[in-house]
Amino acid sequence: SETILEIDDLSTQFFTSEGKVNAVHGFDLELERGEVFGIVGESGSGKSVTALSLMDLVESPGRITSGSVGYRNPSFAENMRTSYPDAVDGDLVDLRAIPEDARRSLRGTAFSMIFQDPESSFNPSLTVGEQIAEAVEVQQRATAMPRSGRAKTRGPEYSLGSYLMSMALPSKRYVTESSRARAIELLETVGIPDPAQRADEYPHEYSGGMLQRAMIAQALASEPDVLIADEPTTALDVTIQAQILDLLNELQAETGMTILLITHNLGVVARMCDRVGVMYAGEIVERGTLEDVFDDTVHPYTKGLLGSVPDLEGTADRLQAISGNVPSLLDHEMGDRCYFADRCPKAMDTCLEKPRSFDVDADGRHSVTCYLAEENYDPDRALEEGRF
Ligand code: SF4
Ligand code: MG
């Protein structure tokens, strides 16, 4: 299978009065077309900042400070090639190397995002149907327009707030009958009963689960290549969570879209994902298939996370059961040791120097940022060296 996103060495920093905060650093990820990839970690591990970085929605005082985000799309590559030849390599466009407006034109078209709180993506004073119809029209305008004009379909602001506003503020009511019809169809697709009637209702008339479904419909309106879902079911009760996750799975299978799912919940990962990356202190410390990470676990942090049986309930508490604190991400406090060293039961002198990522298997599918994964690692060494 081919990659759709190739993220290389991505770093996002926040410039605060206390210093530079390395929220995400040296982040590498290749997403395969049509897969569901889960990023799991505690709050503060940088997983949401990663999602915002991919959507180019990092707000001041944050800024992406390095790295590339390669997006594979033959027609987009073709359109970018003439103006930005250095940003294009075959079918792959480095989104960090094209101007902001061209990059932003992909939001709500090639890339969609759903959030924990659906209320934040709907305008309370417009009907749900109107807002989904608007998302349909954004996509239609983008498709109808020559690519050079696509850049103008989004506002100039570079922020999450403006993204949500642009999604939530239709310029006109049902500009076309066809967009209304498509909105109703989408509501039906996500399992809203009586969709034609519900389309004319306002967000407050929807239950939490129904509004979450409507937000998914809005995200699907753009027929995205990549759907980024940040804790999409966290606010819902367990039964509804399961229904929404199953819905996302079905929609993924039907559309072939790629999903990047951000969650603190290992049960959600187990239910949804093909592959998973465990995030700690701004970087992925273990990645692989579900079997690699859940059954052949190497990283002591992952082992700690898995200290409980993954299910939809209760895993959040277990994440905090690993003793010690998440390290400071302040640049001048991070130091050179393994970021997990202070909490790690296996820490040894070697760990005073930060480990790189090691491949555990021959095809490089399972990789781990820990000396325990080093090819010639000698388990006796840890015993000899002891804990520093
Ligand atoms: Fe623990 Fe050392 Fe591995 Fe870090 S590198 S997780 S301290 S064993
Ligand atoms: Mg978050």
Coordinates of C-alpha atoms and ligand atoms in Angstrom, one line a residue:
S1 CA 0.0 0.0 0.0
E2 CA 1.1 3.6 -0.5
T3 CA 1.6 6.3 2.0
I4 CA -0.7 9.3 2.0
L5 CA 1.1 11.3 4.6
E6 CA 4.8 11.3 5.3
I7 CA 5.6 13.4 8.3
D8 CA 9.3 13.9 9.0
D9 CA 11.0 15.4 12.0
L10 CA 8.0 17.7 12.8
S11 CA 8.5 20.0 15.8
T12 CA 6.1 22.4 17.3
Q13 CA 7.2 24.8 20.1
F14 CA 5.4 27.2 22.3
F15 CA 7.2 30.4 23.1
T16 CA 6.1 31.2 26.7
S17 CA 7.3 33.6 29.3
E18 CA 8.9 30.6 31.1
G19 CA 10.8 29.6 28.0
K20 CA 10.4 27.5 24.9
V21 CA 8.1 24.4 25.3
N22 CA 8.8 21.5 23.1
A23 CA 5.2 20.2 22.7
V24 CA 6.1 18.0 19.8
H25 CA 9.6 17.3 18.7
G26 CA 11.2 15.1 16.0
F27 CA 7.8 13.6 15.2
D28 CA 8.0 11.0 12.3
L29 CA 5.0 9.2 10.9
E30 CA 4.0 7.6 7.6
L31 CA 0.3 7.1 7.2
E32 CA -0.8 4.5 4.7
R33 CA -3.8 5.2 2.5
G34 CA -6.9 3.7 4.0
E35 CA -5.5 2.8 7.4
V36 CA -6.7 3.9 10.9
F37 CA -3.7 5.0 12.9
G38 CA -4.1 5.7 16.6
I39 CA -2.0 8.1 18.6
V40 CA -2.4 7.3 22.2
G41 CA -0.9 9.1 25.3
E42 CA -1.6 10.9 28.5
S43 CA -2.9 14.4 28.4
G44 CA 0.0 16.7 27.8
S45 CA 1.9 14.1 25.7
G46 CA 1.5 16.3 22.7
K47 CA -1.0 14.3 20.8
S48 CA -3.5 17.1 20.2
V49 CA -0.7 19.6 19.3
T50 CA 0.3 17.0 16.7
A51 CA -3.1 17.0 15.2
L52 CA -3.3 20.7 15.1
S53 CA 0.2 20.9 13.6
L54 CA -1.0 18.6 10.8
M55 CA -4.0 20.8 10.2
D56 CA -1.8 23.9 10.4
L57 CA -4.0 25.1 13.2
V58 CA -1.4 25.8 15.9
E59 CA -2.1 29.1 17.6
S60 CA 0.3 31.7 18.9
P61 CA 2.4 31.4 21.1
G62 CA 2.9 28.1 19.4
R63 CA 4.6 27.6 16.1
I64 CA 5.8 24.7 13.9
T65 CA 9.5 25.2 14.0
S66 CA 10.8 22.3 11.8
G67 CA 10.0 19.3 9.7
S68 CA 8.0 18.4 6.7
V69 CA 4.5 17.1 6.1
G70 CA 4.3 15.3 2.8
Y71 CA 0.9 14.8 1.3
R72 CA 0.4 12.4 -1.6
N73 CA -2.1 13.5 -4.1
P74 CA -1.3 13.4 -7.9
S75 CA -3.6 16.2 -8.9
F76 CA -2.6 18.5 -6.1
A77 CA 1.1 17.7 -6.8
E78 CA 0.5 18.5 -10.5
N79 CA -1.0 21.9 -9.6
M80 CA 1.8 22.8 -7.1
R81 CA 4.6 21.6 -9.4
T82 CA 4.9 24.7 -11.6
S83 CA 4.8 27.3 -8.9
Y84 CA 6.7 25.4 -6.1
P85 CA 8.9 22.8 -7.8
D86 CA 11.0 22.4 -4.7
A87 CA 8.0 21.4 -2.6
V88 CA 7.0 18.6 -5.0
D89 CA 8.6 15.2 -5.2
G90 CA 6.6 12.9 -7.6
D91 CA 3.1 12.8 -6.2
L92 CA 4.2 14.1 -2.8
V93 CA 3.8 17.7 -1.8
D94 CA 5.6 19.0 1.2
L95 CA 2.9 21.1 2.8
R96 CA 5.4 23.0 4.9
A97 CA 7.1 24.2 1.7
I98 CA 4.1 25.7 0.0
P99 CA 2.5 29.1 1.0
E100 CA 0.0 29.1 3.9
D101 CA -3.0 29.9 1.7
A102 CA -2.3 26.9 -0.6
R103 CA -1.9 24.7 2.4
R104 CA -5.1 26.0 4.0
S105 CA -7.1 25.3 0.9
L106 CA -6.8 21.6 1.8
R107 CA -8.7 22.1 5.1
G108 CA -12.3 21.1 4.8
T109 CA -11.5 19.5 1.5
A110 CA -8.6 17.0 1.6
F111 CA -8.3 17.1 5.4
S112 CA -11.2 17.2 7.9
M113 CA -11.1 17.2 11.6
I114 CA -13.5 16.2 14.3
F115 CA -13.3 17.0 17.9
Q116 CA -14.4 15.9 21.4
D117 CA -16.9 18.7 21.7
P118 CA -19.2 18.8 18.7
E119 CA -20.8 22.0 20.0
S120 CA -17.6 23.9 19.2
S121 CA -18.0 23.0 15.5
F122 CA -21.6 24.1 15.1
N123 CA -23.0 27.6 15.1
P124 CA -26.0 27.5 17.6
S125 CA -28.0 30.0 15.6
L126 CA -28.1 28.0 12.3
T127 CA -29.7 24.6 11.6
V128 CA -27.5 21.5 11.5
G129 CA -28.6 21.0 7.9
E130 CA -27.6 24.4 6.8
Q131 CA -24.2 24.0 8.2
I132 CA -23.6 20.6 6.6
A133 CA -24.9 22.0 3.3
E134 CA -22.3 24.8 3.6
A135 CA -19.5 22.2 4.1
V136 CA -20.8 20.4 1.0
E137 CA -20.6 23.7 -0.9
V138 CA -17.1 24.5 0.3
Q139 CA -16.1 21.1 -1.2
Q140 CA -18.1 21.8 -4.5
R141 CA -16.5 25.2 -4.9
A142 CA -13.1 23.8 -4.3
T143 CA -13.6 21.1 -6.9
A144 CA -15.1 23.4 -9.4
M145 CA -12.4 26.0 -9.1
P146 CA -9.1 25.7 -10.8
R147 CA -6.5 24.7 -8.2
S148 CA -4.8 28.1 -8.3
G149 CA -8.0 29.6 -7.1
R150 CA -8.5 27.1 -4.3
A151 CA -6.4 29.0 -2.0
K152 CA -9.1 31.7 -1.7
T153 CA -11.8 29.4 -0.4
R154 CA -10.5 29.8 3.2
G155 CA -10.1 32.9 5.4
P156 CA -6.8 34.4 6.1
E157 CA -6.5 33.7 9.8
Y158 CA -4.2 30.9 11.0
S159 CA -6.0 29.6 14.0
L160 CA -8.2 27.0 15.3
G161 CA -10.9 29.6 16.1
S162 CA -11.1 30.8 12.6
Y163 CA -11.1 27.3 11.3
L164 CA -14.1 26.5 13.4
M165 CA -15.7 29.8 12.4
S166 CA -15.2 29.0 8.8
M167 CA -16.8 25.7 9.2
A168 CA -19.7 27.0 11.3
L169 CA -20.7 30.2 9.5
P170 CA -22.6 29.5 6.3
S171 CA -22.7 32.6 4.1
K172 CA -26.2 31.8 2.8
R173 CA -29.0 29.4 3.6
Y174 CA -29.1 26.4 1.4
V175 CA -27.5 28.0 -1.6
T176 CA -28.5 25.1 -3.7
E177 CA -31.2 22.4 -3.4
S178 CA -28.5 19.9 -4.2
S179 CA -26.4 20.8 -1.2
R180 CA -29.4 20.5 1.1
A181 CA -30.2 17.1 -0.5
R182 CA -26.6 16.0 0.1
A183 CA -26.7 17.2 3.7
I184 CA -29.8 15.1 4.3
E185 CA -28.1 12.2 2.7
L186 CA -25.1 12.6 4.9
L187 CA -27.2 12.8 8.0
E188 CA -28.8 9.5 7.0
T189 CA -25.4 8.0 6.3
V190 CA -24.3 8.7 9.9
G191 CA -27.5 7.2 11.3
I192 CA -29.6 10.2 12.1
P193 CA -33.3 9.1 12.1
D194 CA -35.7 11.3 10.1
P195 CA -32.8 13.1 8.5
A196 CA -35.0 15.5 6.4
Q197 CA -36.7 16.7 9.5
R198 CA -33.6 16.7 11.7
A199 CA -31.8 18.8 9.1
D200 CA -34.0 21.7 10.0
E201 CA -33.3 21.5 13.7
Y202 CA -30.7 23.5 15.6
P203 CA -27.7 22.0 17.4
H204 CA -29.3 22.4 20.8
E205 CA -32.1 20.1 19.7
Y206 CA -29.7 17.3 19.2
S207 CA -28.4 14.9 21.9
G208 CA -24.6 14.7 22.4
G209 CA -24.4 11.5 20.5
M210 CA -26.5 12.8 17.6
L211 CA -24.5 16.0 17.4
Q212 CA -21.3 13.9 17.3
R213 CA -22.9 12.0 14.4
A214 CA -23.8 15.3 12.7
M215 CA -20.2 16.6 13.1
I216 CA -19.0 13.4 11.4
A217 CA -21.5 14.1 8.6
Q218 CA -20.1 17.6 8.3
A219 CA -16.5 16.3 8.1
L220 CA -17.6 13.7 5.5
A221 CA -19.2 16.5 3.4
S222 CA -15.7 17.3 2.1
E223 CA -15.0 13.7 1.1
P224 CA -11.7 13.9 2.9
D225 CA -8.6 11.9 2.1
V226 CA -7.6 12.1 5.8
L227 CA -9.9 12.5 8.8
I228 CA -8.2 13.6 12.0
A229 CA -10.3 12.7 15.0
D230 CA -9.2 14.1 18.3
E231 CA -10.8 12.3 21.2
P232 CA -14.0 12.0 19.1
T233 CA -16.0 10.0 21.7
T234 CA -14.5 11.0 25.0
A235 CA -17.5 13.2 26.1
L236 CA -20.0 10.4 25.3
D237 CA -21.3 7.6 27.5
V238 CA -19.8 4.2 26.8
T239 CA -22.7 2.7 24.7
I240 CA -22.8 5.8 22.5
Q241 CA -19.0 5.8 22.2
A242 CA -19.1 2.3 20.9
Q243 CA -21.8 3.2 18.4
I244 CA -19.8 6.2 17.1
L245 CA -16.6 4.2 16.8
D246 CA -18.4 1.5 14.9
L247 CA -19.9 4.2 12.6
L248 CA -16.4 5.6 12.0
N249 CA -15.2 2.1 11.2
E250 CA -18.0 1.5 8.7
L251 CA -17.5 4.9 7.0
Q252 CA -13.8 4.3 6.7
A253 CA -14.5 1.0 5.0
E254 CA -17.0 2.6 2.6
T255 CA -15.0 5.6 1.7
G256 CA -11.4 4.3 2.0
M257 CA -10.4 7.5 3.8
T258 CA -7.4 7.4 6.2
I259 CA -8.1 8.1 9.8
L260 CA -5.7 9.5 12.4
L261 CA -7.3 8.9 15.7
I262 CA -6.1 10.7 18.8
T263 CA -7.1 9.3 22.1
H264 CA -6.0 8.6 25.7
N265 CA -8.0 5.4 25.7
L266 CA -6.4 2.1 24.7
G267 CA -9.8 0.5 24.4
V268 CA -10.7 2.9 21.6
V269 CA -7.4 2.0 19.9
A270 CA -8.1 -1.7 20.2
R271 CA -11.5 -1.2 18.7
M272 CA -10.6 1.1 15.8
C273 CA -7.0 1.0 14.7
D274 CA -4.7 -0.9 12.4
R275 CA -1.6 0.6 13.8
V276 CA -0.8 2.6 16.9
G277 CA 1.8 5.1 18.1
V278 CA 2.3 5.6 21.8
M279 CA 3.2 9.2 22.5
Y280 CA 5.2 10.4 25.5
A281 CA 6.7 13.8 26.1
G282 CA 6.1 15.1 22.6
E283 CA 7.4 12.0 20.7
I284 CA 6.2 8.6 19.6
V285 CA 8.1 6.1 21.8
E286 CA 6.6 2.9 20.4
R287 CA 4.8 2.2 17.2
G288 CA 3.6 -0.8 15.3
T289 CA 0.5 -2.9 14.5
L290 CA -1.9 -3.5 17.4
E291 CA -0.3 -6.9 17.8
D292 CA 3.2 -5.5 17.9
V293 CA 2.3 -2.9 20.5
F294 CA -0.2 -4.7 22.6
D295 CA 1.2 -8.2 22.5
D296 CA 5.0 -7.8 21.9
T297 CA 5.3 -4.6 23.9
V298 CA 8.9 -3.4 24.4
H299 CA 8.8 0.1 25.8
P300 CA 8.4 0.3 29.6
Y301 CA 6.0 3.2 29.3
T302 CA 3.7 1.2 26.9
K303 CA 3.9 -1.7 29.4
G304 CA 2.7 0.7 32.1
L305 CA -0.2 1.8 30.0
L306 CA -1.2 -1.7 29.3
G307 CA -1.2 -2.5 33.0
S308 CA -4.9 -2.7 32.7
V309 CA -7.1 -4.8 30.3
P310 CA -8.0 -2.4 27.5
D311 CA -11.6 -1.7 27.4
L312 CA -13.7 1.4 26.7
E313 CA -14.1 2.1 30.4
G314 CA -11.6 3.0 33.1
T315 CA -8.3 3.1 31.1
A316 CA -7.9 6.8 31.8
D317 CA -7.3 6.1 35.5
R318 CA -4.7 3.5 34.8
L319 CA -2.7 5.9 32.7
Q320 CA -2.2 7.9 35.8
A321 CA -1.3 4.8 37.7
I322 CA 2.3 4.9 36.4
S323 CA 4.1 6.6 39.3
G324 CA 6.0 9.8 38.8
N325 CA 5.2 12.8 36.6
V326 CA 5.3 13.6 33.0
P327 CA 8.5 15.5 32.5
S328 CA 8.7 19.2 31.9
L329 CA 8.7 20.0 28.2
L330 CA 10.5 23.3 28.8
D331 CA 13.5 23.3 26.5
H332 CA 16.0 24.2 29.2
E333 CA 14.6 21.6 31.6
M334 CA 14.3 18.6 29.2
G335 CA 17.9 17.6 29.4
D336 CA 19.6 14.8 27.5
R337 CA 18.4 11.7 29.3
C338 CA 15.5 9.4 28.1
Y339 CA 12.4 11.4 28.9
F340 CA 10.9 8.5 30.7
A341 CA 14.0 7.8 32.8
D342 CA 12.6 9.2 36.0
R343 CA 9.6 6.9 35.9
C344 CA 11.2 3.9 34.3
P345 CA 11.6 0.7 36.3
K346 CA 14.3 -0.4 33.9
A347 CA 16.4 2.8 33.8
M348 CA 20.2 2.2 33.7
D349 CA 23.2 4.4 33.2
T350 CA 22.9 4.3 29.4
C351 CA 19.6 6.0 29.7
L352 CA 21.3 9.2 30.8
E353 CA 21.8 9.6 27.1
K354 CA 18.6 9.9 25.1
P355 CA 17.8 6.8 23.0
R356 CA 17.0 7.0 19.4
S357 CA 14.3 4.9 17.8
F358 CA 15.3 1.3 17.2
D359 CA 13.6 -1.2 14.8
V360 CA 12.4 -4.3 16.7
D361 CA 11.6 -6.3 13.6
A362 CA 13.3 -6.7 10.2
D363 CA 10.8 -4.8 8.2
G364 CA 10.9 -1.8 10.5
R365 CA 7.2 -2.0 11.3
H366 CA 7.6 -2.1 15.0
S367 CA 9.9 0.5 16.4
V368 CA 10.7 1.7 19.9
T369 CA 12.6 4.6 21.4
C370 CA 14.3 2.8 24.2
Y371 CA 17.6 0.9 24.7
L372 CA 15.7 -2.2 25.5
A373 CA 14.9 -2.4 21.7
E374 CA 18.5 -2.0 20.7
E375 CA 19.6 -5.0 18.5
N376 CA 22.6 -6.0 20.6
Y377 CA 21.0 -5.0 23.9
D378 CA 22.2 -7.2 26.7
P379 CA 19.6 -7.7 29.4
D380 CA 22.4 -8.4 31.9
R381 CA 23.8 -4.9 31.2
A382 CA 20.8 -3.4 32.9
L383 CA 21.4 -5.6 36.0
E384 CA 25.1 -4.7 36.1
E385 CA 24.6 -1.0 35.6
G386 CA 21.7 -0.9 37.9
R387 CA 19.6 2.2 38.2
F388 CA 21.4 5.5 38.1
Ligands
SF4_1 FE1 13.6 3.1 30.5 FE2 16.0 3.5 29.6 FE3 14.2 2.6 27.9 FE4 14.1 5.1 28.8 S1 15.7 4.1 27.5 S2 12.4 3.7 28.7 S3 14.9 4.9 30.9 S4 15.0 1.5 29.8
MG2 MG -6.0 16.6 23.8

